Amino acid sequence: MNEEKNLIIVYNKETEKYANFLKALLTQDDDTEEKIIGVKDGTVDVVVHSYNEYRQNKMSMGKDNYILFIGNDENIKKETEFIKIKGEYGLKYGWVGKIGVLFVDKNKLEKREYQKLFEKLKKYGDYIKQNKEVFLLDKNKETIMTTVGVVTTVGVASLFLFLFPLLLPPVLLIPWNVYKINNYNKILKQQYLCLVLTFYFELINQFIGE
């Protein structure tokens, strides 16, 4: 029997929607008979706090809580400066014990890395479209719609219907530096979405265990 674990996700001003998106993924019943997706359904209790809420309640938080920061402002840097950071495509993550962090390196993304980011998002998109029946829970539709910034009625599966048009094919028709500057916010959003999905599908069990 799996013991329920407590995860507190802490966001800053620019990462609130990604914190809520991760919570929505974690609270879905998306496991299949053959495979556990992310974490085993019903084994993680998730709470989302702003950094200020976290600071106000820090002393009363139990030692059994896992804390995951999303973002890289000065406050979060101070909380996570002891963590060794790794990652690729500007997607950064790391953890020590029960403290973890996810953030996007806003300055380091080359054209080849963006092409690989495109491929990774496509992989997640193909999976979600093939298994969309498990990503349609009513309780998470509003959160997902807010995250992707589009009005729709198909829940998590809508993420990629919205995201794909924003992705360029691997061959760009204008210089990469020009495209990167002109589409800075769009690329940053794609990176954060990919980071959250990577953490959910590939990394969370390394952080909090089975």
PDB file of C-alpha atoms in Angstrom:
ATOM      1  CA  MET A   1       0.000   0.000   0.000  1.00  0.00           C
ATOM      2  CA  ASN A   2       1.421   3.404  -1.003  1.00  0.00           C
ATOM      3  CA  GLU A   3       1.662   6.003   1.774  1.00  0.00           C
ATOM      4  CA  GLU A   4       0.240   9.378   0.758  1.00  0.00           C
ATOM      5  CA  LYS A   5       2.886  12.072   0.428  1.00  0.00           C
ATOM      6  CA  ASN A   6       2.454  15.816   0.751  1.00  0.00           C
ATOM      7  CA  LEU A   7       3.809  18.096  -1.966  1.00  0.00           C
ATOM      8  CA  ILE A   8       3.820  21.883  -1.627  1.00  0.00           C
ATOM      9  CA  ILE A   9       4.395  23.692  -4.929  1.00  0.00           C
ATOM     10  CA  VAL A  10       5.683  27.251  -4.498  1.00  0.00           C
ATOM     11  CA  TYR A  11       5.403  29.776  -7.325  1.00  0.00           C
ATOM     12  CA  ASN A  12       6.518  33.352  -7.994  1.00  0.00           C
ATOM     13  CA  LYS A  13       4.790  36.116  -9.966  1.00  0.00           C
ATOM     14  CA  GLU A  14       5.367  34.559 -13.376  1.00  0.00           C
ATOM     15  CA  THR A  15       4.923  30.859 -12.601  1.00  0.00           C
ATOM     16  CA  GLU A  16       1.554  30.572 -10.839  1.00  0.00           C
ATOM     17  CA  LYS A  17      -0.228  29.063 -13.849  1.00  0.00           C
ATOM     18  CA  TYR A  18       2.490  26.439 -14.264  1.00  0.00           C
ATOM     19  CA  ALA A  19       2.227  25.482 -10.586  1.00  0.00           C
ATOM     20  CA  ASN A  20      -1.531  25.031 -10.994  1.00  0.00           C
ATOM     21  CA  PHE A  21      -0.972  23.105 -14.218  1.00  0.00           C
ATOM     22  CA  LEU A  22       1.350  20.671 -12.440  1.00  0.00           C
ATOM     23  CA  LYS A  23      -1.184  20.271  -9.635  1.00  0.00           C
ATOM     24  CA  ALA A  24      -3.886  19.509 -12.216  1.00  0.00           C
ATOM     25  CA  LEU A  25      -1.716  16.811 -13.773  1.00  0.00           C
ATOM     26  CA  LEU A  26      -0.857  15.283 -10.399  1.00  0.00           C
ATOM     27  CA  THR A  27      -4.476  15.104  -9.251  1.00  0.00           C
ATOM     28  CA  GLN A  28      -5.786  13.353 -12.355  1.00  0.00           C
ATOM     29  CA  ASP A  29      -6.640   9.669 -12.375  1.00  0.00           C
ATOM     30  CA  ASP A  30      -4.596   8.883 -15.464  1.00  0.00           C
ATOM     31  CA  ASP A  31      -2.914   5.575 -14.602  1.00  0.00           C
ATOM     32  CA  THR A  32      -3.671   2.573 -16.791  1.00  0.00           C
ATOM     33  CA  GLU A  33      -3.696  -1.120 -15.954  1.00  0.00           C
ATOM     34  CA  GLU A  34      -0.286  -1.434 -17.579  1.00  0.00           C
ATOM     35  CA  LYS A  35       1.437   1.757 -16.465  1.00  0.00           C
ATOM     36  CA  ILE A  36       1.646   4.385 -13.731  1.00  0.00           C
ATOM     37  CA  ILE A  37       1.633   7.862 -15.288  1.00  0.00           C
ATOM     38  CA  GLY A  38       3.591  10.423 -13.271  1.00  0.00           C
ATOM     39  CA  VAL A  39       2.846   9.112  -9.794  1.00  0.00           C
ATOM     40  CA  LYS A  40       0.421   6.439  -8.660  1.00  0.00           C
ATOM     41  CA  ASP A  41      -3.073   7.916  -8.544  1.00  0.00           C
ATOM     42  CA  GLY A  42      -4.158   8.996  -5.083  1.00  0.00           C
ATOM     43  CA  THR A  43      -0.712   8.876  -3.465  1.00  0.00           C
ATOM     44  CA  VAL A  44       0.243  12.573  -3.510  1.00  0.00           C
ATOM     45  CA  ASP A  45      -1.643  15.384  -1.805  1.00  0.00           C
ATOM     46  CA  VAL A  46      -0.783  18.652  -3.584  1.00  0.00           C
ATOM     47  CA  VAL A  47      -1.024  22.207  -2.262  1.00  0.00           C
ATOM     48  CA  VAL A  48      -0.036  25.316  -4.233  1.00  0.00           C
ATOM     49  CA  HIS A  49       1.336  28.417  -2.456  1.00  0.00           C
ATOM     50  CA  SER A  50       2.711  31.760  -3.530  1.00  0.00           C
ATOM     51  CA  TYR A  51       6.191  32.454  -2.218  1.00  0.00           C
ATOM     52  CA  ASN A  52       4.761  34.895   0.341  1.00  0.00           C
ATOM     53  CA  GLU A  53       2.291  32.281   1.592  1.00  0.00           C
ATOM     54  CA  TYR A  54       5.137  29.805   1.853  1.00  0.00           C
ATOM     55  CA  ARG A  55       7.240  32.231   3.915  1.00  0.00           C
ATOM     56  CA  GLN A  56       4.337  32.989   6.256  1.00  0.00           C
ATOM     57  CA  ASN A  57       3.651  29.305   6.899  1.00  0.00           C
ATOM     58  CA  LYS A  58       7.172  27.903   6.669  1.00  0.00           C
ATOM     59  CA  MET A  59       7.713  27.457  10.404  1.00  0.00           C
ATOM     60  CA  SER A  60       4.479  25.495  10.813  1.00  0.00           C
ATOM     61  CA  MET A  61       5.049  23.157   7.858  1.00  0.00           C
ATOM     62  CA  GLY A  62       5.786  19.584   8.811  1.00  0.00           C
ATOM     63  CA  LYS A  63       9.162  18.045   8.033  1.00  0.00           C
ATOM     64  CA  ASP A  64       7.468  15.347   5.974  1.00  0.00           C
ATOM     65  CA  ASN A  65       6.405  17.796   3.272  1.00  0.00           C
ATOM     66  CA  TYR A  66       8.106  17.860  -0.104  1.00  0.00           C
ATOM     67  CA  ILE A  67       8.675  21.426  -1.329  1.00  0.00           C
ATOM     68  CA  LEU A  68       8.956  22.211  -5.048  1.00  0.00           C
ATOM     69  CA  PHE A  69       9.767  25.762  -6.135  1.00  0.00           C
ATOM     70  CA  ILE A  70       8.918  26.873  -9.673  1.00  0.00           C
ATOM     71  CA  GLY A  71      10.831  29.935 -10.835  1.00  0.00           C
ATOM     72  CA  ASN A  72      14.232  31.546 -10.431  1.00  0.00           C
ATOM     73  CA  ASP A  73      13.841  34.959  -8.816  1.00  0.00           C
ATOM     74  CA  GLU A  74      16.053  36.109  -5.952  1.00  0.00           C
ATOM     75  CA  ASN A  75      13.790  34.682  -3.239  1.00  0.00           C
ATOM     76  CA  ILE A  76      13.710  31.221  -4.767  1.00  0.00           C
ATOM     77  CA  LYS A  77      17.449  31.321  -5.490  1.00  0.00           C
ATOM     78  CA  LYS A  78      18.102  31.881  -1.781  1.00  0.00           C
ATOM     79  CA  GLU A  79      15.890  28.926  -0.868  1.00  0.00           C
ATOM     80  CA  THR A  80      17.554  26.589  -3.378  1.00  0.00           C
ATOM     81  CA  GLU A  81      21.162  27.796  -3.672  1.00  0.00           C
ATOM     82  CA  PHE A  82      22.455  24.495  -2.277  1.00  0.00           C
ATOM     83  CA  ILE A  83      20.820  22.430  -5.044  1.00  0.00           C
ATOM     84  CA  LYS A  84      22.855  21.155  -7.975  1.00  0.00           C
ATOM     85  CA  ILE A  85      21.035  22.159 -11.159  1.00  0.00           C
ATOM     86  CA  LYS A  86      20.915  20.156 -14.380  1.00  0.00           C
ATOM     87  CA  GLY A  87      18.848  19.999 -17.546  1.00  0.00           C
ATOM     88  CA  GLU A  88      18.814  20.831 -21.246  1.00  0.00           C
ATOM     89  CA  TYR A  89      17.012  23.118 -23.751  1.00  0.00           C
ATOM     90  CA  GLY A  90      16.985  25.783 -21.034  1.00  0.00           C
ATOM     91  CA  LEU A  91      14.818  23.510 -18.843  1.00  0.00           C
ATOM     92  CA  LYS A  92      16.469  23.410 -15.424  1.00  0.00           C
ATOM     93  CA  TYR A  93      15.701  21.262 -12.404  1.00  0.00           C
ATOM     94  CA  GLY A  94      17.260  19.763  -9.312  1.00  0.00           C
ATOM     95  CA  TRP A  95      16.550  18.609  -5.782  1.00  0.00           C
ATOM     96  CA  VAL A  96      18.209  17.640  -2.533  1.00  0.00           C
ATOM     97  CA  GLY A  97      16.252  15.608  -0.031  1.00  0.00           C
ATOM     98  CA  LYS A  98      12.723  16.989   0.026  1.00  0.00           C
ATOM     99  CA  ILE A  99      13.499  20.369  -1.558  1.00  0.00           C
ATOM    100  CA  GLY A 100      13.334  20.745  -5.356  1.00  0.00           C
ATOM    101  CA  VAL A 101      13.246  23.486  -7.979  1.00  0.00           C
ATOM    102  CA  LEU A 102      12.151  23.903 -11.602  1.00  0.00           C
ATOM    103  CA  PHE A 103      12.947  26.942 -13.732  1.00  0.00           C
ATOM    104  CA  VAL A 104      13.721  28.062 -17.257  1.00  0.00           C
ATOM    105  CA  ASP A 105      17.055  29.604 -18.201  1.00  0.00           C
ATOM    106  CA  LYS A 106      15.799  32.579 -20.197  1.00  0.00           C
ATOM    107  CA  ASN A 107      19.076  33.365 -21.931  1.00  0.00           C
ATOM    108  CA  LYS A 108      20.444  30.087 -23.237  1.00  0.00           C
ATOM    109  CA  LEU A 109      18.442  28.509 -26.038  1.00  0.00           C
ATOM    110  CA  GLU A 110      20.023  27.935 -29.419  1.00  0.00           C
ATOM    111  CA  LYS A 111      18.252  26.975 -32.633  1.00  0.00           C
ATOM    112  CA  ARG A 112      19.260  23.307 -32.400  1.00  0.00           C
ATOM    113  CA  GLU A 113      17.995  23.152 -28.813  1.00  0.00           C
ATOM    114  CA  TYR A 114      14.682  24.680 -29.865  1.00  0.00           C
ATOM    115  CA  GLN A 115      14.326  22.038 -32.551  1.00  0.00           C
ATOM    116  CA  LYS A 116      14.832  19.340 -29.900  1.00  0.00           C
ATOM    117  CA  LEU A 117      12.347  21.087 -27.634  1.00  0.00           C
ATOM    118  CA  PHE A 118       9.873  20.933 -30.527  1.00  0.00           C
ATOM    119  CA  GLU A 119      10.441  17.182 -30.836  1.00  0.00           C
ATOM    120  CA  LYS A 120       9.936  16.636 -27.112  1.00  0.00           C
ATOM    121  CA  LEU A 121       6.675  18.580 -27.051  1.00  0.00           C
ATOM    122  CA  LYS A 122       5.499  16.618 -30.072  1.00  0.00           C
ATOM    123  CA  LYS A 123       6.219  13.387 -28.199  1.00  0.00           C
ATOM    124  CA  TYR A 124       4.080  14.504 -25.267  1.00  0.00           C
ATOM    125  CA  GLY A 125       1.425  15.751 -27.670  1.00  0.00           C
ATOM    126  CA  ASP A 126       1.239  12.435 -29.477  1.00  0.00           C
ATOM    127  CA  TYR A 127       0.884  10.616 -26.154  1.00  0.00           C
ATOM    128  CA  ILE A 128      -1.868  12.895 -24.875  1.00  0.00           C
ATOM    129  CA  LYS A 129      -3.807  12.719 -28.128  1.00  0.00           C
ATOM    130  CA  GLN A 130      -3.550   8.924 -28.171  1.00  0.00           C
ATOM    131  CA  ASN A 131      -4.720   8.725 -24.543  1.00  0.00           C
ATOM    132  CA  LYS A 132      -6.977  11.757 -24.388  1.00  0.00           C
ATOM    133  CA  GLU A 133      -9.788   9.879 -22.661  1.00  0.00           C
ATOM    134  CA  VAL A 134      -7.754   9.876 -19.411  1.00  0.00           C
ATOM    135  CA  PHE A 135      -6.990  13.598 -19.661  1.00  0.00           C
ATOM    136  CA  LEU A 136     -10.578  14.845 -19.722  1.00  0.00           C
ATOM    137  CA  LEU A 137     -11.547  15.015 -16.075  1.00  0.00           C
ATOM    138  CA  ASP A 138     -14.032  17.808 -15.352  1.00  0.00           C
ATOM    139  CA  LYS A 139     -12.278  18.827 -12.130  1.00  0.00           C
ATOM    140  CA  ASN A 140      -9.173  19.964 -14.019  1.00  0.00           C
ATOM    141  CA  LYS A 141     -10.604  21.516 -17.176  1.00  0.00           C
ATOM    142  CA  GLU A 142     -10.706  25.056 -15.826  1.00  0.00           C
ATOM    143  CA  THR A 143      -7.106  24.909 -14.610  1.00  0.00           C
ATOM    144  CA  ILE A 144      -5.834  23.556 -17.896  1.00  0.00           C
ATOM    145  CA  MET A 145      -7.774  26.109 -19.916  1.00  0.00           C
ATOM    146  CA  THR A 146      -6.278  28.896 -17.815  1.00  0.00           C
ATOM    147  CA  THR A 147      -2.797  27.487 -18.271  1.00  0.00           C
ATOM    148  CA  VAL A 148      -2.897  27.293 -22.032  1.00  0.00           C
ATOM    149  CA  GLY A 149      -4.860  30.515 -22.393  1.00  0.00           C
ATOM    150  CA  VAL A 150      -7.559  29.205 -24.689  1.00  0.00           C
ATOM    151  CA  VAL A 151     -11.290  28.591 -24.290  1.00  0.00           C
ATOM    152  CA  THR A 152     -12.040  24.956 -24.988  1.00  0.00           C
ATOM    153  CA  THR A 153     -13.976  22.009 -23.607  1.00  0.00           C
ATOM    154  CA  VAL A 154     -11.555  19.147 -24.047  1.00  0.00           C
ATOM    155  CA  GLY A 155      -9.373  19.494 -20.952  1.00  0.00           C
ATOM    156  CA  VAL A 156      -5.692  18.576 -20.967  1.00  0.00           C
ATOM    157  CA  ALA A 157      -5.821  17.292 -24.518  1.00  0.00           C
ATOM    158  CA  SER A 158      -6.477  20.879 -25.599  1.00  0.00           C
ATOM    159  CA  LEU A 159      -2.999  21.859 -24.471  1.00  0.00           C
ATOM    160  CA  PHE A 160      -1.425  20.573 -27.622  1.00  0.00           C
ATOM    161  CA  LEU A 161      -4.193  21.742 -29.924  1.00  0.00           C
ATOM    162  CA  PHE A 162      -3.284  25.176 -28.630  1.00  0.00           C
ATOM    163  CA  LEU A 163       0.471  24.651 -28.417  1.00  0.00           C
ATOM    164  CA  PHE A 164       1.233  23.092 -31.786  1.00  0.00           C
ATOM    165  CA  PRO A 165       0.278  26.153 -33.869  1.00  0.00           C
ATOM    166  CA  LEU A 166       2.783  28.156 -31.827  1.00  0.00           C
ATOM    167  CA  LEU A 167       5.629  25.802 -32.657  1.00  0.00           C
ATOM    168  CA  LEU A 168       7.603  26.451 -35.777  1.00  0.00           C
ATOM    169  CA  PRO A 169       8.800  23.567 -37.922  1.00  0.00           C
ATOM    170  CA  PRO A 170      12.445  22.691 -37.216  1.00  0.00           C
ATOM    171  CA  VAL A 171      13.568  24.710 -40.264  1.00  0.00           C
ATOM    172  CA  LEU A 172      13.153  28.418 -39.500  1.00  0.00           C
ATOM    173  CA  LEU A 173      12.756  30.849 -42.389  1.00  0.00           C
ATOM    174  CA  ILE A 174      14.255  33.828 -40.544  1.00  0.00           C
ATOM    175  CA  PRO A 175      17.488  34.103 -38.531  1.00  0.00           C
ATOM    176  CA  TRP A 176      17.161  32.373 -35.175  1.00  0.00           C
ATOM    177  CA  ASN A 177      18.254  35.412 -33.146  1.00  0.00           C
ATOM    178  CA  VAL A 178      15.559  37.515 -34.808  1.00  0.00           C
ATOM    179  CA  TYR A 179      12.864  34.895 -34.232  1.00  0.00           C
ATOM    180  CA  LYS A 180      13.947  34.379 -30.622  1.00  0.00           C
ATOM    181  CA  ILE A 181      13.680  38.097 -29.847  1.00  0.00           C
ATOM    182  CA  ASN A 182      10.353  38.546 -31.635  1.00  0.00           C
ATOM    183  CA  ASN A 183       8.803  35.496 -29.965  1.00  0.00           C
ATOM    184  CA  TYR A 184      10.436  35.643 -26.535  1.00  0.00           C
ATOM    185  CA  ASN A 185       7.263  35.224 -24.466  1.00  0.00           C
ATOM    186  CA  LYS A 186       5.921  32.470 -26.694  1.00  0.00           C
ATOM    187  CA  ILE A 187       9.135  30.456 -26.434  1.00  0.00           C
ATOM    188  CA  LEU A 188       9.316  30.980 -22.662  1.00  0.00           C
ATOM    189  CA  LYS A 189       5.780  29.632 -22.296  1.00  0.00           C
ATOM    190  CA  GLN A 190       6.662  26.589 -24.399  1.00  0.00           C
ATOM    191  CA  GLN A 191       9.743  25.961 -22.274  1.00  0.00           C
ATOM    192  CA  TYR A 192       7.805  26.120 -19.008  1.00  0.00           C
ATOM    193  CA  LEU A 193       5.078  23.828 -20.336  1.00  0.00           C
ATOM    194  CA  CYS A 194       7.692  21.356 -21.520  1.00  0.00           C
ATOM    195  CA  LEU A 195       9.496  21.585 -18.170  1.00  0.00           C
ATOM    196  CA  VAL A 196       6.333  20.819 -16.196  1.00  0.00           C
ATOM    197  CA  LEU A 197       5.452  17.919 -18.495  1.00  0.00           C
ATOM    198  CA  THR A 198       8.995  16.545 -18.318  1.00  0.00           C
ATOM    199  CA  PHE A 199       8.899  16.694 -14.532  1.00  0.00           C
ATOM    200  CA  TYR A 200       5.506  14.998 -14.433  1.00  0.00           C
ATOM    201  CA  PHE A 201       6.171  12.229 -16.934  1.00  0.00           C
ATOM    202  CA  GLU A 202       9.855  11.549 -16.264  1.00  0.00           C
ATOM    203  CA  LEU A 203      11.202  13.008 -13.026  1.00  0.00           C
ATOM    204  CA  ILE A 204       8.726  13.250 -10.183  1.00  0.00           C
ATOM    205  CA  ASN A 205       9.262   9.699  -8.956  1.00  0.00           C
ATOM    206  CA  GLN A 206      12.963  10.434  -8.675  1.00  0.00           C
ATOM    207  CA  PHE A 207      12.094  13.379  -6.435  1.00  0.00           C
ATOM    208  CA  ILE A 208       9.405  11.965  -4.146  1.00  0.00           C
ATOM    209  CA  GLY A 209       9.931   8.263  -4.775  1.00  0.00           C
ATOM    210  CA  GLU A 210       7.478   5.568  -5.808  1.00  0.00           C
TER     211      GLU A 210
END
